[in-house]
Amino acid sequence: MSTPATIASSSPAPRTPSRFGYASALFCRECGQTCELGAQHACAECFGPLEVSYDFPRLSRESIAAGPPTIWRYASLLPVPPDIAGTPNTEPGCTRLVRADRLASALGMRALWVKDERGNPTHSFKDRVVAVALAAAVEMGYKVLACPSTGNLANAVAAAAARAGIRSVVLIPASLEAQKILATAVYGGTMVLVDGSYDDVNRLASELADDREDWAFVNVNVRPYYAEGSKTIGFEIAEQLGWRLPRQIVVPVASGAQLVKIDKAFREFATLGLVEDAPYRVFGAQATGCAPVAAAFRAGQDVVQPVRPDTIAKSLAIGNPADGPYVLDVTRRTGGAVADVGDDEIVDAIRLLAATEGIFGETAVGVTLATTRRLLESGLLDPEAETVIINSGDGLKTLDAVAGSVPSDTPIRPTLEAFAALESLAQSRKAIVP
Ligand SMILES: Cc1ncc(COP(=O)(O)O)c(C=O)c1O
Ligand SMILES: [Zn+2]
């Protein structure tokens, strides 16, 4: 797998940003061929995926910190126009980085943080990538914002399009959680339920993207721009830690774009001198019912064999992940790993995070936290090293996952005796926090 020689360069002379900010070109992640910024997403030479490169201006911590409390404080590091903060968008980002001492103690770790992406406008990190994709789509003259989605992306696209006053079309598997379907439909765009897996939906979206010239499928034909939005998670973590990188980070993997872009963000900050260029290790988390990248990692392979997903972690149920090989590159290069966990462990981990830190995350964080546990047990994750885990979405969108595992009590009569009887029953129940 080829790795680009330079991901960022910094120019000493003052530069004028273009309509794509300081982005300078697209380059092929496979053969390195470059092409002009525009509406293409695959290399004309080898069909490899395209990636944005930049000619950054000199940036300081102070100038970033003086920016708005949204992802647009990092606008100079994204392929967006300089006036982006003034355009109608959902203004995602600047979510909390929560010091998780009670969770750390339950896991036997020294220093643990949870990046809590529920704070975004539609309660997942997908608002970040959609905001960047929307900006690029508008610049390139697209008229419709569209996507295939495992749920959270559909919420984010429908909301961002509503706010920008343009049409949205989202395609989702019909088997998604009811909460995610409702939280898309409410924005009033076009929502299409498809009988099939996410990979079937994605194939249909690719065919439609070829056919509908003015539709921007954020994660298909606008993907190089869209994926850059996930860098802002990495930028924020570094800034919130006091302008330094964590030693370890555990990230959920579906397509793999989030993990790859957090690594890119850490490298860009180091290249630009905004943080010390200290070593860090990146770990990927998957559900056993959809673990093609973890399987390739374990087998020492560079290619990812597609699987048919079967897991409660529907947001991560991508059987043929576009960025799978690059996740393998990043985790191997940094000395990390990719591992997977079963559905029961996912539910336990959702409850553990809620019971220790008051954070109710969705099934994706169940995967991330349970994998963190697994990696600690296997000695791959160092309990002494400062670690960040990503809570990428909201538990209120995946209620069924925990519905069977938490008590749903019948009401009591309004008497002290009835209350006392309830108390003794509660004491006999298994506590989730050790
Ligand atoms: C909540 C949540 N976490 C993580 C992911 C994984 O993101 P990626 O496809 O960038 O690997 C998704 C993808 O849909 C998601 O919805
Ligand atoms: Zn190429």
CSV table of C-alpha atoms and ligand atoms in Angstrom, one decimal:
chain,number,residue,atom,x,y,z
A,1,MET,CA,0.0,0.0,0.0
A,2,SER,CA,1.6,3.3,-1.0
A,3,THR,CA,1.8,6.1,1.6
A,4,PRO,CA,2.1,9.6,0.3
A,5,ALA,CA,5.5,11.1,0.9
A,6,THR,CA,4.0,14.4,2.0
A,7,ILE,CA,0.6,15.0,3.5
A,8,ALA,CA,1.2,18.7,4.3
A,9,SER,CA,3.6,21.4,3.4
A,10,SER,CA,3.7,24.8,5.0
A,11,SER,CA,4.5,27.9,2.9
A,12,PRO,CA,6.3,30.8,4.6
A,13,ALA,CA,5.0,33.4,2.2
A,14,PRO,CA,1.5,34.8,2.9
A,15,ARG,CA,-1.0,33.0,0.6
A,16,THR,CA,-4.5,33.7,-0.6
A,17,PRO,CA,-6.9,30.9,0.0
A,18,SER,CA,-9.0,29.6,-3.0
A,19,ARG,CA,-12.6,28.5,-2.9
A,20,PHE,CA,-11.1,25.2,-1.4
A,21,GLY,CA,-9.1,27.1,1.2
A,22,TYR,CA,-5.5,26.0,1.3
A,23,ALA,CA,-6.2,22.7,-0.4
A,24,SER,CA,-3.8,22.5,-3.4
A,25,ALA,CA,-4.7,19.3,-5.3
A,26,LEU,CA,-6.1,15.8,-5.2
A,27,PHE,CA,-3.7,12.9,-5.2
A,28,CYS,CA,-4.1,9.2,-5.6
A,29,ARG,CA,-3.5,7.1,-2.5
A,30,GLU,CA,-2.4,4.2,-4.6
A,31,CYS,CA,-0.2,5.6,-7.4
A,32,GLY,CA,0.5,9.1,-6.2
A,33,GLN,CA,-0.8,10.7,-9.4
A,34,THR,CA,-2.2,14.2,-8.7
A,35,CYS,CA,-5.1,16.1,-10.3
A,36,GLU,CA,-6.8,19.4,-9.9
A,37,LEU,CA,-9.3,20.0,-7.1
A,38,GLY,CA,-12.8,19.2,-8.5
A,39,ALA,CA,-15.6,16.7,-8.7
A,40,GLN,CA,-13.6,13.5,-9.2
A,41,HIS,CA,-13.1,10.9,-6.5
A,42,ALA,CA,-11.2,8.1,-8.2
A,43,CYS,CA,-7.8,8.2,-9.9
A,44,ALA,CA,-8.0,8.4,-13.7
A,45,GLU,CA,-4.9,6.2,-14.0
A,46,CYS,CA,-5.6,3.3,-11.5
A,47,PHE,CA,-9.1,4.0,-10.0
A,48,GLY,CA,-7.5,4.4,-6.6
A,49,PRO,CA,-9.2,6.7,-4.0
A,50,LEU,CA,-8.2,10.4,-4.1
A,51,GLU,CA,-7.0,12.4,-1.1
A,52,VAL,CA,-6.8,16.1,-0.5
A,53,SER,CA,-3.3,17.7,-0.2
A,54,TYR,CA,-2.5,21.2,1.0
A,55,ASP,CA,-0.1,24.1,0.9
A,56,PHE,CA,-0.8,25.3,4.4
A,57,PRO,CA,0.0,28.9,5.5
A,58,ARG,CA,1.9,29.4,8.8
A,59,LEU,CA,-0.6,28.6,11.6
A,60,SER,CA,-0.3,29.3,15.3
A,61,ARG,CA,-2.0,27.8,18.3
A,62,GLU,CA,-3.3,31.3,19.1
A,63,SER,CA,-4.9,31.9,15.8
A,64,ILE,CA,-6.7,28.6,16.0
A,65,ALA,CA,-7.8,29.2,19.6
A,66,ALA,CA,-9.2,32.6,18.6
A,67,GLY,CA,-11.5,30.9,16.0
A,68,PRO,CA,-15.2,30.0,16.5
A,69,PRO,CA,-16.2,27.2,18.9
A,70,THR,CA,-17.0,24.8,15.9
A,71,ILE,CA,-14.9,22.8,13.4
A,72,TRP,CA,-14.4,26.0,11.5
A,73,ARG,CA,-11.6,27.0,13.9
A,74,TYR,CA,-9.6,24.5,11.7
A,75,ALA,CA,-11.0,25.9,8.4
A,76,SER,CA,-7.4,26.6,7.2
A,77,LEU,CA,-6.7,22.8,7.5
A,78,LEU,CA,-9.8,21.8,5.5
A,79,PRO,CA,-10.9,22.0,1.8
A,80,VAL,CA,-13.5,24.8,2.5
A,81,PRO,CA,-13.8,28.4,1.5
A,82,PRO,CA,-12.4,31.0,3.9
A,83,ASP,CA,-15.9,32.5,4.6
A,84,ILE,CA,-17.3,29.0,5.6
A,85,ALA,CA,-18.2,30.0,9.2
A,86,GLY,CA,-20.7,32.6,7.8
A,87,THR,CA,-22.6,30.1,5.6
A,88,PRO,CA,-25.7,28.3,6.8
A,89,ASN,CA,-24.5,25.0,8.2
A,90,THR,CA,-25.1,23.0,11.4
A,91,GLU,CA,-21.9,24.2,13.0
A,92,PRO,CA,-20.6,20.9,14.4
A,93,GLY,CA,-17.5,20.3,16.6
A,94,CYS,CA,-15.9,21.4,19.8
A,95,THR,CA,-17.4,18.4,21.6
A,96,ARG,CA,-16.3,17.5,25.1
A,97,LEU,CA,-13.2,15.6,25.9
A,98,VAL,CA,-14.2,14.0,29.2
A,99,ARG,CA,-11.6,12.9,31.7
A,100,ALA,CA,-12.9,9.4,32.6
A,101,ASP,CA,-11.4,8.6,36.0
A,102,ARG,CA,-14.1,6.2,37.2
A,103,LEU,CA,-14.1,4.2,33.9
A,104,ALA,CA,-10.2,4.2,34.0
A,105,SER,CA,-10.3,2.7,37.5
A,106,ALA,CA,-12.8,0.1,36.4
A,107,LEU,CA,-10.5,-0.9,33.6
A,108,GLY,CA,-7.2,-0.6,35.6
A,109,MET,CA,-6.0,2.3,33.5
A,110,ARG,CA,-4.0,5.3,34.6
A,111,ALA,CA,-5.3,8.2,32.4
A,112,LEU,CA,-8.3,7.8,30.1
A,113,TRP,CA,-10.4,10.3,28.1
A,114,VAL,CA,-13.7,9.9,26.2
A,115,LYS,CA,-14.2,12.2,23.2
A,116,ASP,CA,-17.9,12.6,23.4
A,117,GLU,CA,-19.4,13.1,19.9
A,118,ARG,CA,-23.0,13.2,21.2
A,119,GLY,CA,-22.5,16.9,21.4
A,120,ASN,CA,-22.8,17.4,17.7
A,121,PRO,CA,-26.1,18.8,16.2
A,122,THR,CA,-27.4,15.3,15.2
A,123,HIS,CA,-25.6,13.6,18.0
A,124,SER,CA,-22.8,11.8,16.1
A,125,PHE,CA,-19.4,12.7,14.5
A,126,LYS,CA,-21.1,12.5,11.1
A,127,ASP,CA,-22.1,16.2,11.3
A,128,ARG,CA,-18.4,17.0,10.9
A,129,VAL,CA,-17.9,15.1,7.6
A,130,VAL,CA,-21.2,16.3,6.2
A,131,ALA,CA,-20.4,20.0,6.9
A,132,VAL,CA,-17.2,19.7,4.9
A,133,ALA,CA,-18.9,17.7,2.1
A,134,LEU,CA,-21.7,20.3,1.9
A,135,ALA,CA,-19.2,23.1,1.6
A,136,ALA,CA,-17.4,21.4,-1.2
A,137,ALA,CA,-20.7,20.3,-2.9
A,138,VAL,CA,-21.9,23.9,-2.9
A,139,GLU,CA,-18.6,25.1,-4.4
A,140,MET,CA,-18.8,22.5,-7.1
A,141,GLY,CA,-22.3,23.4,-8.0
A,142,TYR,CA,-24.1,20.3,-6.9
A,143,LYS,CA,-27.9,20.8,-6.3
A,144,VAL,CA,-28.8,17.8,-4.1
A,145,LEU,CA,-27.1,16.4,-1.0
A,146,ALA,CA,-27.3,12.6,-0.9
A,147,CYS,CA,-25.8,9.5,0.8
A,148,PRO,CA,-26.0,5.8,1.4
A,149,SER,CA,-25.9,5.4,5.2
A,150,THR,CA,-25.8,3.1,8.2
A,151,GLY,CA,-28.0,5.6,10.0
A,152,ASN,CA,-26.0,8.5,11.6
A,153,LEU,CA,-24.9,9.8,8.2
A,154,ALA,CA,-28.5,9.9,7.1
A,155,ASN,CA,-29.4,12.0,10.1
A,156,ALA,CA,-26.6,14.4,9.5
A,157,VAL,CA,-27.2,14.8,5.7
A,158,ALA,CA,-30.9,15.4,6.1
A,159,ALA,CA,-30.3,18.0,8.8
A,160,ALA,CA,-27.4,19.8,7.0
A,161,ALA,CA,-29.4,20.0,3.8
A,162,ALA,CA,-32.5,21.4,5.6
A,163,ARG,CA,-30.3,24.1,7.2
A,164,ALA,CA,-28.7,25.0,3.9
A,165,GLY,CA,-32.1,25.0,2.1
A,166,ILE,CA,-31.3,22.3,-0.5
A,167,ARG,CA,-32.8,19.0,-1.3
A,168,SER,CA,-31.6,15.8,0.4
A,169,VAL,CA,-31.9,12.1,-0.7
A,170,VAL,CA,-30.7,9.5,1.7
A,171,LEU,CA,-30.7,5.7,1.1
A,172,ILE,CA,-30.7,3.4,4.2
A,173,PRO,CA,-31.1,-0.3,4.9
A,174,ALA,CA,-34.7,-0.9,5.9
A,175,SER,CA,-33.5,-2.9,9.0
A,176,LEU,CA,-32.0,0.2,10.7
A,177,GLU,CA,-33.0,1.2,14.2
A,178,ALA,CA,-36.4,2.9,14.4
A,179,GLN,CA,-34.8,5.9,16.2
A,180,LYS,CA,-32.4,6.5,13.4
A,181,ILE,CA,-35.1,6.3,10.7
A,182,LEU,CA,-37.3,8.8,12.6
A,183,ALA,CA,-34.4,11.1,13.3
A,184,THR,CA,-33.9,11.3,9.5
A,185,ALA,CA,-37.5,11.5,8.4
A,186,VAL,CA,-38.2,14.5,10.6
A,187,TYR,CA,-36.0,16.8,8.5
A,188,GLY,CA,-38.4,16.5,5.6
A,189,GLY,CA,-36.0,15.3,2.9
A,190,THR,CA,-36.4,12.2,0.7
A,191,MET,CA,-35.6,9.0,2.6
A,192,VAL,CA,-35.5,5.7,0.8
A,193,LEU,CA,-35.6,2.4,2.7
A,194,VAL,CA,-33.8,-0.3,0.8
A,195,ASP,CA,-34.4,-4.0,1.2
A,196,GLY,CA,-30.8,-5.1,1.6
A,197,SER,CA,-27.5,-4.6,3.6
A,198,TYR,CA,-25.5,-1.4,3.7
A,199,ASP,CA,-23.2,-2.8,1.1
A,200,ASP,CA,-26.2,-3.3,-1.2
A,201,VAL,CA,-27.3,0.3,-0.5
A,202,ASN,CA,-23.8,1.6,-1.2
A,203,ARG,CA,-23.7,-0.2,-4.6
A,204,LEU,CA,-27.1,1.4,-5.5
A,205,ALA,CA,-25.8,4.8,-4.5
A,206,SER,CA,-22.7,4.4,-6.7
A,207,GLU,CA,-24.9,3.6,-9.6
A,208,LEU,CA,-27.1,6.6,-8.9
A,209,ALA,CA,-24.1,8.9,-8.5
A,210,ASP,CA,-23.0,8.0,-12.1
A,211,ASP,CA,-26.5,8.7,-13.3
A,212,ARG,CA,-27.5,11.9,-11.5
A,213,GLU,CA,-25.0,14.6,-12.4
A,214,ASP,CA,-26.0,17.3,-9.9
A,215,TRP,CA,-26.3,14.9,-6.9
A,216,ALA,CA,-23.5,15.0,-4.4
A,217,PHE,CA,-23.3,11.7,-2.6
A,218,VAL,CA,-21.2,12.9,0.3
A,219,ASN,CA,-19.4,9.6,0.9
A,220,VAL,CA,-19.2,8.5,-2.8
A,221,ASN,CA,-18.5,11.2,-5.4
A,222,VAL,CA,-17.6,13.9,-2.8
A,223,ARG,CA,-15.7,11.4,-0.6
A,224,PRO,CA,-12.2,13.1,-0.7
A,225,TYR,CA,-13.7,16.3,0.8
A,226,TYR,CA,-16.2,14.5,3.2
A,227,ALA,CA,-13.5,12.3,4.8
A,228,GLU,CA,-11.4,15.3,5.6
A,229,GLY,CA,-14.0,16.4,8.2
A,230,SER,CA,-13.0,13.6,10.5
A,231,LYS,CA,-9.6,15.2,10.9
A,232,THR,CA,-11.3,17.8,13.2
A,233,ILE,CA,-11.8,15.0,15.9
A,234,GLY,CA,-8.0,14.6,16.0
A,235,PHE,CA,-7.4,18.4,15.9
A,236,GLU,CA,-9.8,18.9,18.8
A,237,ILE,CA,-8.3,16.1,20.9
A,238,ALA,CA,-4.8,17.5,20.6
A,239,GLU,CA,-6.0,21.1,21.3
A,240,GLN,CA,-8.1,19.9,24.3
A,241,LEU,CA,-5.2,18.0,25.8
A,242,GLY,CA,-3.3,21.3,25.9
A,243,TRP,CA,-1.7,21.0,22.4
A,244,ARG,CA,-0.2,17.6,22.6
A,245,LEU,CA,-1.0,14.1,21.3
A,246,PRO,CA,-2.3,11.2,23.4
A,247,ARG,CA,-0.1,8.1,23.5
A,248,GLN,CA,-3.0,5.7,22.5
A,249,ILE,CA,-6.3,6.2,20.8
A,250,VAL,CA,-9.1,3.6,20.2
A,251,VAL,CA,-11.4,4.3,17.2
A,252,PRO,CA,-14.5,2.5,15.9
A,253,VAL,CA,-14.1,1.2,12.3
A,254,ALA,CA,-16.9,0.9,9.7
A,255,SER,CA,-15.5,2.2,6.4
A,256,GLY,CA,-12.4,3.1,8.3
A,257,ALA,CA,-12.3,6.8,7.3
A,258,GLN,CA,-12.6,8.2,10.8
A,259,LEU,CA,-9.5,6.3,12.0
A,260,VAL,CA,-7.4,7.1,9.0
A,261,LYS,CA,-8.2,10.8,9.3
A,262,ILE,CA,-7.5,11.1,13.0
A,263,ASP,CA,-4.1,9.8,12.2
A,264,LYS,CA,-3.8,12.3,9.4
A,265,ALA,CA,-4.8,15.1,11.8
A,266,PHE,CA,-2.1,14.1,14.3
A,267,ARG,CA,0.6,14.1,11.6
A,268,GLU,CA,-0.5,17.5,10.2
A,269,PHE,CA,-0.4,19.1,13.6
A,270,ALA,CA,3.0,17.7,14.2
A,271,THR,CA,4.3,18.7,10.7
A,272,LEU,CA,3.0,22.3,11.3
A,273,GLY,CA,4.7,22.4,14.7
A,274,LEU,CA,1.4,22.8,16.6
A,275,VAL,CA,2.2,19.8,18.8
A,276,GLU,CA,5.4,17.9,19.6
A,277,ASP,CA,6.0,15.1,17.2
A,278,ALA,CA,5.6,12.4,19.8
A,279,PRO,CA,4.8,8.7,19.1
A,280,TYR,CA,1.2,7.5,19.4
A,281,ARG,CA,-0.5,4.3,18.7
A,282,VAL,CA,-3.8,3.9,16.8
A,283,PHE,CA,-6.2,1.0,17.5
A,284,GLY,CA,-9.3,0.0,15.6
A,285,ALA,CA,-12.5,-1.5,17.0
A,286,GLN,CA,-15.0,-3.7,15.2
A,287,ALA,CA,-17.9,-6.0,16.1
A,288,THR,CA,-17.2,-9.7,15.6
A,289,GLY,CA,-20.4,-9.9,13.5
A,290,CYS,CA,-18.7,-7.4,11.0
A,291,ALA,CA,-14.9,-7.6,11.5
A,292,PRO,CA,-13.3,-7.8,8.1
A,293,VAL,CA,-10.5,-5.4,9.0
A,294,ALA,CA,-9.7,-7.1,12.4
A,295,ALA,CA,-9.6,-10.4,10.5
A,296,ALA,CA,-7.1,-9.1,8.0
A,297,PHE,CA,-5.0,-7.5,10.8
A,298,ARG,CA,-4.9,-10.9,12.7
A,299,ALA,CA,-4.0,-12.8,9.5
A,300,GLY,CA,-1.2,-10.3,8.6
A,301,GLN,CA,-2.9,-9.5,5.3
A,302,ASP,CA,-3.0,-6.3,3.4
A,303,VAL,CA,-6.3,-6.9,1.6
A,304,VAL,CA,-9.6,-7.0,3.4
A,305,GLN,CA,-12.0,-9.8,2.5
A,306,PRO,CA,-15.6,-8.6,2.4
A,307,VAL,CA,-18.1,-10.1,4.9
A,308,ARG,CA,-21.9,-10.2,5.4
A,309,PRO,CA,-22.6,-8.2,8.6
A,310,ASP,CA,-24.6,-9.7,11.4
A,311,THR,CA,-24.3,-7.5,14.6
A,312,ILE,CA,-26.3,-5.2,16.8
A,313,ALA,CA,-23.7,-2.5,16.0
A,314,LYS,CA,-25.6,-1.5,12.8
A,315,SER,CA,-23.7,1.8,12.5
A,316,LEU,CA,-20.5,-0.1,12.0
A,317,ALA,CA,-22.1,-2.8,9.7
A,318,ILE,CA,-20.0,-2.2,6.6
A,319,GLY,CA,-18.9,-5.6,5.2
A,320,ASN,CA,-16.7,-4.1,2.4
A,321,PRO,CA,-14.9,-1.1,4.0
A,322,ALA,CA,-13.5,1.4,1.5
A,323,ASP,CA,-10.7,2.5,3.8
A,324,GLY,CA,-10.0,-1.0,5.3
A,325,PRO,CA,-6.5,-1.3,3.8
A,326,TYR,CA,-5.5,2.2,5.0
A,327,VAL,CA,-6.7,1.3,8.6
A,328,LEU,CA,-4.3,-1.7,8.4
A,329,ASP,CA,-1.5,0.7,7.2
A,330,VAL,CA,-2.1,3.2,10.1
A,331,THR,CA,-2.5,0.7,12.9
A,332,ARG,CA,0.6,-1.3,11.8
A,333,ARG,CA,2.7,1.8,11.2
A,334,THR,CA,1.9,3.3,14.7
A,335,GLY,CA,2.3,0.0,16.5
A,336,GLY,CA,-1.5,-0.3,17.2
A,337,ALA,CA,-3.9,-3.2,16.3
A,338,VAL,CA,-7.4,-3.9,15.1
A,339,ALA,CA,-9.6,-6.2,17.3
A,340,ASP,CA,-13.2,-7.2,17.6
A,341,VAL,CA,-15.8,-8.1,20.2
A,342,GLY,CA,-19.1,-9.9,20.4
A,343,ASP,CA,-22.6,-8.4,20.9
A,344,ASP,CA,-22.9,-9.3,24.6
A,345,GLU,CA,-19.6,-7.5,25.3
A,346,ILE,CA,-20.9,-4.5,23.3
A,347,VAL,CA,-24.0,-4.2,25.5
A,348,ASP,CA,-22.0,-4.6,28.8
A,349,ALA,CA,-19.6,-1.9,27.6
A,350,ILE,CA,-22.4,0.6,26.8
A,351,ARG,CA,-23.7,0.0,30.3
A,352,LEU,CA,-20.3,0.3,31.9
A,353,LEU,CA,-19.7,3.7,30.2
A,354,ALA,CA,-23.1,4.9,31.3
A,355,ALA,CA,-22.7,3.7,34.9
A,356,THR,CA,-19.2,5.1,35.4
A,357,GLU,CA,-19.2,8.3,33.5
A,358,GLY,CA,-22.9,9.2,32.8
A,359,ILE,CA,-22.3,8.9,29.1
A,360,PHE,CA,-24.9,6.9,27.2
A,361,GLY,CA,-23.3,6.0,23.9
A,362,GLU,CA,-24.6,4.1,21.0
A,363,THR,CA,-23.6,0.6,19.9
A,364,ALA,CA,-20.4,1.9,18.2
A,365,VAL,CA,-19.0,3.0,21.6
A,366,GLY,CA,-20.0,-0.4,23.0
A,367,VAL,CA,-17.7,-1.8,20.3
A,368,THR,CA,-14.9,0.7,21.1
A,369,LEU,CA,-15.0,0.3,24.8
A,370,ALA,CA,-15.3,-3.5,24.8
A,371,THR,CA,-12.4,-3.6,22.3
A,372,THR,CA,-10.4,-1.4,24.7
A,373,ARG,CA,-11.0,-3.9,27.4
A,374,ARG,CA,-10.0,-6.8,25.1
A,375,LEU,CA,-6.8,-5.0,24.0
A,376,LEU,CA,-5.9,-4.4,27.7
A,377,GLU,CA,-6.5,-8.1,28.6
A,378,SER,CA,-4.3,-9.2,25.7
A,379,GLY,CA,-1.5,-6.8,26.6
A,380,LEU,CA,-1.7,-4.8,23.3
A,381,LEU,CA,-2.9,-1.7,25.0
A,382,ASP,CA,-0.7,-0.2,27.7
A,383,PRO,CA,-2.8,0.6,30.9
A,384,GLU,CA,-0.2,3.1,32.0
A,385,ALA,CA,-0.2,5.2,28.8
A,386,GLU,CA,-2.7,8.1,28.4
A,387,THR,CA,-5.5,6.9,26.2
A,388,VAL,CA,-8.4,8.5,24.3
A,389,ILE,CA,-11.5,6.5,23.2
A,390,ILE,CA,-14.1,7.8,20.8
A,391,ASN,CA,-17.8,7.8,21.7
A,392,SER,CA,-19.0,8.5,18.1
A,393,GLY,CA,-22.8,8.5,18.7
A,394,ASP,CA,-25.7,8.6,21.0
A,395,GLY,CA,-27.3,5.7,22.9
A,396,LEU,CA,-30.8,7.3,22.5
A,397,LYS,CA,-30.6,6.2,18.8
A,398,THR,CA,-29.9,2.5,19.6
A,399,LEU,CA,-32.3,1.9,22.5
A,400,ASP,CA,-33.1,-1.7,21.5
A,401,ALA,CA,-29.5,-2.7,22.1
A,402,VAL,CA,-29.8,-2.2,25.8
A,403,ALA,CA,-33.6,-2.6,26.3
A,404,GLY,CA,-33.4,-6.3,27.2
A,405,SER,CA,-30.4,-5.9,29.6
A,406,VAL,CA,-31.5,-3.1,31.9
A,407,PRO,CA,-34.4,-3.5,34.5
A,408,SER,CA,-37.7,-2.2,33.2
A,409,ASP,CA,-39.6,-2.1,36.5
A,410,THR,CA,-43.3,-2.4,37.0
A,411,PRO,CA,-44.7,0.5,39.1
A,412,ILE,CA,-45.1,0.2,42.9
A,413,ARG,CA,-47.9,1.3,45.1
A,414,PRO,CA,-47.2,4.7,46.8
A,415,THR,CA,-46.3,3.1,50.2
A,416,LEU,CA,-43.1,2.8,52.3
A,417,GLU,CA,-43.6,-1.0,52.4
A,418,ALA,CA,-43.7,-1.3,48.7
A,419,PHE,CA,-40.6,0.9,48.4
A,420,ALA,CA,-38.7,-1.3,51.0
A,421,ALA,CA,-39.6,-4.4,49.1
A,422,LEU,CA,-38.3,-2.8,45.9
A,423,GLU,CA,-35.0,-1.9,47.6
A,424,SER,CA,-34.3,-5.4,48.7
A,425,LEU,CA,-35.0,-6.7,45.2
A,426,ALA,CA,-32.6,-4.1,43.8
A,427,GLN,CA,-29.8,-5.2,46.1
A,428,SER,CA,-30.0,-8.7,44.7
A,429,ARG,CA,-29.5,-7.5,41.2
A,430,LYS,CA,-26.0,-7.7,39.6
A,431,ALA,CA,-24.1,-4.3,39.7
A,432,ILE,CA,-22.5,-3.3,36.5
A,433,VAL,CA,-19.7,-1.3,38.2
A,434,PRO,CA,-17.3,-3.4,40.1
B,1,LIG,C1,-21.6,6.1,15.4
B,1,LIG,C2,-20.6,5.8,14.3
B,1,LIG,N1,-19.3,5.5,14.7
B,1,LIG,C3,-18.4,5.2,13.9
B,1,LIG,C4,-18.6,5.0,12.5
B,1,LIG,C5,-17.5,4.6,11.6
B,1,LIG,O1,-17.1,5.6,10.7
B,1,LIG,P1,-16.2,5.2,9.5
B,1,LIG,O2,-17.1,4.8,8.4
B,1,LIG,O3,-15.5,6.5,9.2
B,1,LIG,O4,-15.2,4.2,9.9
B,1,LIG,C6,-19.9,5.3,12.0
B,1,LIG,C7,-20.2,5.1,10.6
B,1,LIG,O5,-21.3,5.2,10.1
B,1,LIG,C8,-20.9,5.6,13.0
B,1,LIG,O6,-22.2,5.9,12.6
B,2,ZN,ZN,-3.8,6.1,-9.0
